[in-house]
């Protein structure tokens, strides 16, 4: 039920890591989600898709990897340096 | 297209956990033990706290931070039993309290003049388990009307808790509920749980609970 809170924290981490110019270039956010993390992966995906589609992002995609345990971490950020500014 | 990948291993809960540690340090420095009350909605967190404030108010200086998705009802109920500050946090939809909210609520509480801090979490047996609030221990409550199997269905929160309170024992004559089986399930999930059985209505079991709190306030380091 707290997937939205977690999705918002993921976006905050991405914003912290990237410069304002890089934010619209973000194309993928990689996440490890543990089976015992207390999160429902489909729900988390839904929340992340909604948040990453909106400014300051531009249609970035979440890439969830299920794993054992209660891990929950952002594993990578993928950027397209050539993405046009529209 | 030029794709660049930034490798990370960033725990998503890291920031909450950092804030929780600062809360914990602040409480420890002030010598204030803190209990985080978690349960499903309506298990009796607020009523047990009301009874506690009313009974121990002359002995112990207790502060409460209470979280609800909407309304300040619980804070209002609690404030009737104490002249001390009751801090209400309206989470506005969120199903749990987070460490930042507790940290902010503590700004208004004079910790130097506090013996015991209670945090009443949002009624929910799932989400609060993922948010460390900087408490010394979690107290999980479950009532006799909820069925014996709650510890098995929500193991994470029972595993994290140090204390479990079986509430509404006055209703035992009216509901099919096997106490020993329920406590057995809880022990299966967490063998170290310390149990209390209470009825906030008849007062059954409250003396033991109060004595526990008295001891806790006297020996903060031993929570
Ligand atoms: N019979 C009986 N009823 C109780 C007892 N404790 C609480 N109740 C009742 O159960 C209902 C819920 O109690 P609360 O104290 O509001 O429960 P809560 O856990 O704070 O609820 P939320 O904050 O909404 O999650 C109220 O109607 C209480 O009067 C008890 O020991 N016995
Ligand atoms: Mg309540």
XYZ file of C-alpha atoms and ligand atoms in Angstrom:
342
model
C 0.000 0.000 0.000
C 2.982 2.286 0.410
C 4.186 1.842 -3.157
C 3.507 5.501 -3.997
C 5.708 6.670 -1.108
C 8.468 4.370 -2.300
C 8.072 5.502 -5.923
C 8.347 9.134 -4.826
C 11.516 8.352 -2.894
C 12.973 6.630 -5.985
C 12.272 9.756 -8.027
C 13.821 11.933 -5.328
C 16.972 9.800 -5.440
C 17.146 10.180 -9.221
C 16.685 13.940 -8.947
C 19.427 14.091 -6.353
C 21.830 12.153 -8.574
C 21.196 13.986 -11.827
C 21.686 17.577 -12.880
C 18.607 19.520 -14.009
C 19.773 19.135 -17.619
C 20.089 15.367 -17.227
C 16.621 14.803 -15.779
C 14.781 14.878 -19.143
C 17.471 12.600 -20.601
C 16.715 9.830 -18.135
C 15.331 6.831 -19.992
C 15.474 3.968 -17.470
C 15.553 3.573 -13.695
C 16.767 0.137 -12.592
C 15.448 -1.242 -9.301
C 15.949 -4.428 -7.293
C 12.768 -5.329 -5.428
C 12.970 -8.100 -2.845
C 10.174 -10.634 -2.443
C 10.042 -9.736 1.265
C 10.250 -5.986 0.775
C 6.532 -5.656 1.486
C 5.903 -4.169 -1.941
C 3.565 -5.272 -4.653
C 5.699 -5.045 -7.829
C 2.833 -4.303 -10.240
C 1.595 -1.527 -8.032
C 5.110 -0.083 -7.678
C 5.518 -0.254 -11.454
C 2.240 1.591 -11.949
C 3.298 4.377 -9.553
C 6.761 4.711 -11.061
C 5.423 4.815 -14.608
C 3.116 7.668 -13.658
C 5.787 9.682 -11.858
C 8.556 9.126 -14.402
C 6.320 10.219 -17.264
C 5.859 13.673 -15.778
C 8.268 16.624 -15.364
C 11.051 16.952 -14.448
C 11.318 13.552 -16.155
C 10.317 12.780 -19.713
C 8.906 9.309 -20.193
C 11.577 7.425 -18.315
C 10.805 3.736 -17.724
C 11.182 1.698 -14.555
C 13.047 -1.621 -14.877
C 12.171 -3.835 -11.919
C 14.164 -6.933 -11.068
C 12.651 -9.301 -8.515
C 15.098 -10.827 -6.070
C 14.991 -12.734 -2.779
C 15.092 -11.024 0.607
C 13.872 -7.593 1.640
C 16.196 -5.531 -0.563
C 14.883 -2.407 -2.188
C 17.414 -0.373 -4.071
C 17.982 1.716 -7.145
C 20.601 -0.138 -9.189
C 21.154 2.078 -12.207
C 20.083 5.181 -14.082
C 20.257 5.111 -17.857
C 20.455 8.351 -19.811
C 20.307 9.231 -23.468
C 22.726 12.120 -23.935
C 21.454 12.842 -27.437
C 17.814 13.069 -26.559
C 16.528 16.232 -28.271
C 15.089 18.968 -26.109
C 11.894 19.084 -28.265
C 21.531 7.758 -29.472
C 24.264 7.805 -26.873
C 23.232 5.820 -23.861
C 25.097 6.262 -20.636
C 24.501 4.176 -17.530
C 25.145 5.339 -13.995
C 25.579 2.329 -11.734
C 24.070 2.750 -8.277
C 23.406 0.612 -5.245
C 21.246 3.085 -3.430
C 18.862 1.639 -0.798
C 15.542 3.375 -1.338
C 14.842 3.636 2.393
C 18.282 5.077 3.161
C 17.166 8.625 3.769
C 14.281 7.619 6.046
C 16.652 5.372 7.980
C 19.180 8.182 8.360
C 16.529 10.516 9.768
C 15.308 7.702 12.026
C 18.824 7.352 13.415
C 18.990 11.069 14.214
C 15.613 10.803 15.957
C 16.908 7.799 17.907
C 20.055 9.677 18.919
C 18.045 12.700 19.988
C 15.734 10.587 22.132
C 18.654 8.671 23.619
C 20.467 11.902 24.478
C 17.343 13.110 26.280
C 16.854 9.686 27.913
C 13.366 9.292 26.476
C 12.257 5.744 25.586
C 9.957 5.713 22.572
C 7.355 3.112 21.624
C 5.860 2.895 18.139
C 2.298 1.476 18.261
C 1.235 -0.442 15.189
C -1.933 -2.400 14.511
C -4.695 -2.790 11.987
C -7.330 -0.020 12.092
C -9.384 -0.121 15.261
C -7.403 -2.632 17.325
C -7.438 -0.222 20.237
C -4.216 1.811 20.061
C -5.844 5.105 20.979
C -8.031 3.706 23.758
C -5.059 1.933 25.375
C -3.111 5.191 25.193
C -6.059 7.115 26.640
C -6.184 4.718 29.593
C -2.415 4.982 29.970
C -2.372 8.772 29.987
C -5.229 8.881 32.475
C -3.678 6.323 34.838
C -0.018 7.344 34.751
C -0.349 11.065 34.101
C 0.549 11.985 37.685
C 3.646 9.796 37.704
C 5.121 10.082 34.252
C 5.501 12.898 31.777
C 4.264 11.289 28.573
C 4.187 12.777 25.098
C 2.293 11.395 22.130
C 2.712 11.733 18.401
C -0.294 10.314 16.629
C -0.663 9.771 12.906
C -3.853 9.431 10.929
C -4.636 9.492 7.229
C -7.344 12.064 7.890
C -8.773 13.894 10.933
C -7.249 14.821 14.273
C -9.754 12.636 16.110
C -7.189 10.519 17.921
C -5.156 13.547 18.981
C -8.342 15.161 20.322
C -9.280 12.002 22.207
C -5.819 11.754 23.750
C -5.592 15.436 24.612
C -8.598 15.014 26.919
C -6.489 12.834 29.212
C -3.368 14.927 29.516
C -2.288 18.512 29.924
C 0.803 17.707 27.910
C 1.227 18.148 24.219
C -0.292 15.665 21.816
C 1.125 16.130 18.339
C -1.152 15.189 15.448
C 0.278 14.237 12.080
C -2.220 14.040 9.238
C -0.539 11.947 6.578
C -2.992 13.034 3.877
C -3.326 9.618 2.284
C -0.083 7.934 3.285
C -0.599 4.622 5.032
C 2.236 5.030 7.550
C 4.228 7.603 9.473
C 7.778 8.300 8.315
C 10.821 9.392 10.292
C 10.715 12.933 8.936
C 7.202 13.435 10.295
C 8.253 12.231 13.737
C 11.383 14.376 13.604
C 9.254 17.435 12.815
C 6.687 16.570 15.494
C 9.483 16.337 18.082
C 10.344 20.006 17.460
C 7.243 20.919 19.435
C 7.908 18.499 22.299
C 10.120 19.417 25.243
C 12.146 16.214 25.464
C 14.003 17.379 28.564
C 10.651 17.360 30.348
C 9.469 14.018 28.946
C 9.793 10.543 30.484
C 8.172 8.485 27.759
C 7.208 9.010 24.128
C 4.405 7.152 22.386
C 3.973 7.185 18.648
C 0.606 5.950 17.400
C 1.139 4.896 13.818
C -1.521 4.847 11.107
C -3.782 1.793 11.487
C -2.192 -0.675 9.082
C -0.306 -3.923 9.624
C 1.669 -3.743 6.373
C 3.220 -0.386 5.570
C 4.429 0.865 8.973
C 6.756 -2.147 9.041
C 8.868 -0.571 6.298
C 9.401 2.772 8.045
C 11.773 3.028 10.972
C 10.701 6.038 13.032
C 13.640 6.077 15.413
C 11.677 4.274 18.141
C 13.282 2.008 20.705
C 10.718 -0.687 20.120
C 7.567 -1.413 18.190
C 4.451 -2.519 20.032
C 2.095 -4.500 17.831
C -1.526 -4.661 18.971
C -4.129 -7.123 17.776
C -7.589 -7.636 19.098
C -9.499 -10.827 19.793
C -11.981 -9.937 17.048
C -9.343 -10.112 14.323
C -8.748 -13.862 14.261
C -5.833 -15.906 15.582
C -3.845 -15.891 12.366
C -2.863 -12.209 12.124
C 0.767 -12.926 13.128
C 1.043 -15.440 10.286
C -0.592 -13.127 7.755
C 1.487 -10.082 8.681
C 4.766 -11.629 9.823
C 6.994 -8.656 9.037
C 5.485 -6.362 11.623
C 5.304 -9.134 14.239
C 8.942 -9.976 13.580
C 9.988 -6.377 14.102
C 7.974 -5.805 17.252
C 9.430 -6.409 20.683
C 6.042 -6.312 22.431
C 2.629 -7.625 21.437
C -0.617 -6.598 23.089
C -3.692 -8.774 22.680
C -6.505 -6.239 23.107
C -10.252 -6.343 23.795
C -10.023 -9.460 25.978
C -13.405 -8.488 27.464
C -14.915 -9.683 24.159
C -13.533 -13.217 24.471
C -16.878 -14.648 25.702
C -18.577 -13.405 22.532
C -16.135 -14.345 19.761
C -14.572 -17.632 18.809
C -10.906 -16.874 19.466
C -8.274 -19.244 20.815
C -5.823 -17.150 22.804
C -3.147 -19.818 23.155
C -3.230 -20.537 19.439
C -2.914 -16.839 18.608
C 0.038 -16.356 20.955
C 1.547 -19.553 19.560
C 1.368 -18.169 16.028
C 2.975 -14.947 17.204
C 5.786 -16.871 18.917
C 6.293 -18.901 15.769
C 7.001 -15.700 13.878
C 8.960 -14.038 16.682
C 10.049 -16.178 19.652
C 11.294 -13.096 21.547
C 7.957 -11.281 21.699
C 6.832 -10.176 25.138
C 3.045 -10.364 25.513
C 0.405 -8.322 27.242
C -3.321 -9.032 27.336
C -5.543 -6.072 27.951
C -9.069 -4.867 28.039
C -9.219 -1.111 27.935
C -12.892 -1.477 28.807
C -12.760 -3.522 32.024
C -9.154 -2.704 32.905
C -8.087 -6.346 32.801
C -4.330 -6.649 32.295
C -3.724 -2.923 32.461
C -1.784 -3.063 35.743
C 0.853 -5.256 34.167
C 1.058 -2.902 31.202
C 1.370 0.146 33.455
C 4.084 -1.515 35.516
C 5.982 -2.291 32.374
C 5.810 1.370 31.335
C 6.893 2.527 34.788
C 9.964 0.324 34.551
C 10.663 1.460 31.033
C 10.575 5.118 32.031
C 12.887 4.432 34.943
C 15.437 2.455 32.962
C 15.418 3.980 29.487
C 18.523 2.137 28.364
C 16.923 -1.279 28.809
C 13.967 -0.972 26.448
N -14.719 -4.017 23.937
C -13.587 -3.316 23.758
N -13.558 -2.352 22.827
C -12.412 -1.665 22.687
C -11.254 -1.929 23.452
N -10.268 -1.100 23.043
C -10.781 -0.355 22.055
N -12.093 -0.681 21.859
C -12.999 -0.069 20.879
O -12.529 -0.342 19.578
C -12.734 0.774 18.727
C -11.420 1.233 18.124
O -10.549 1.643 19.172
P -9.403 2.709 18.943
O -8.706 2.906 20.226
O -9.959 3.914 18.257
O -8.506 1.897 17.913
P -7.217 2.421 17.095
O -6.321 1.256 16.954
O -6.670 3.633 17.737
O -7.875 2.783 15.682
P -7.191 3.604 14.460
O -6.367 4.699 15.063
O -8.338 4.098 13.678
O -6.364 2.590 13.732
C -13.398 1.837 19.573
O -14.781 1.763 19.394
C -13.008 1.427 20.983
O -13.946 1.865 21.951
C -11.334 -2.957 24.437
O -10.379 -3.265 25.158
N -12.516 -3.611 24.547
Mg -6.237 5.467 16.874
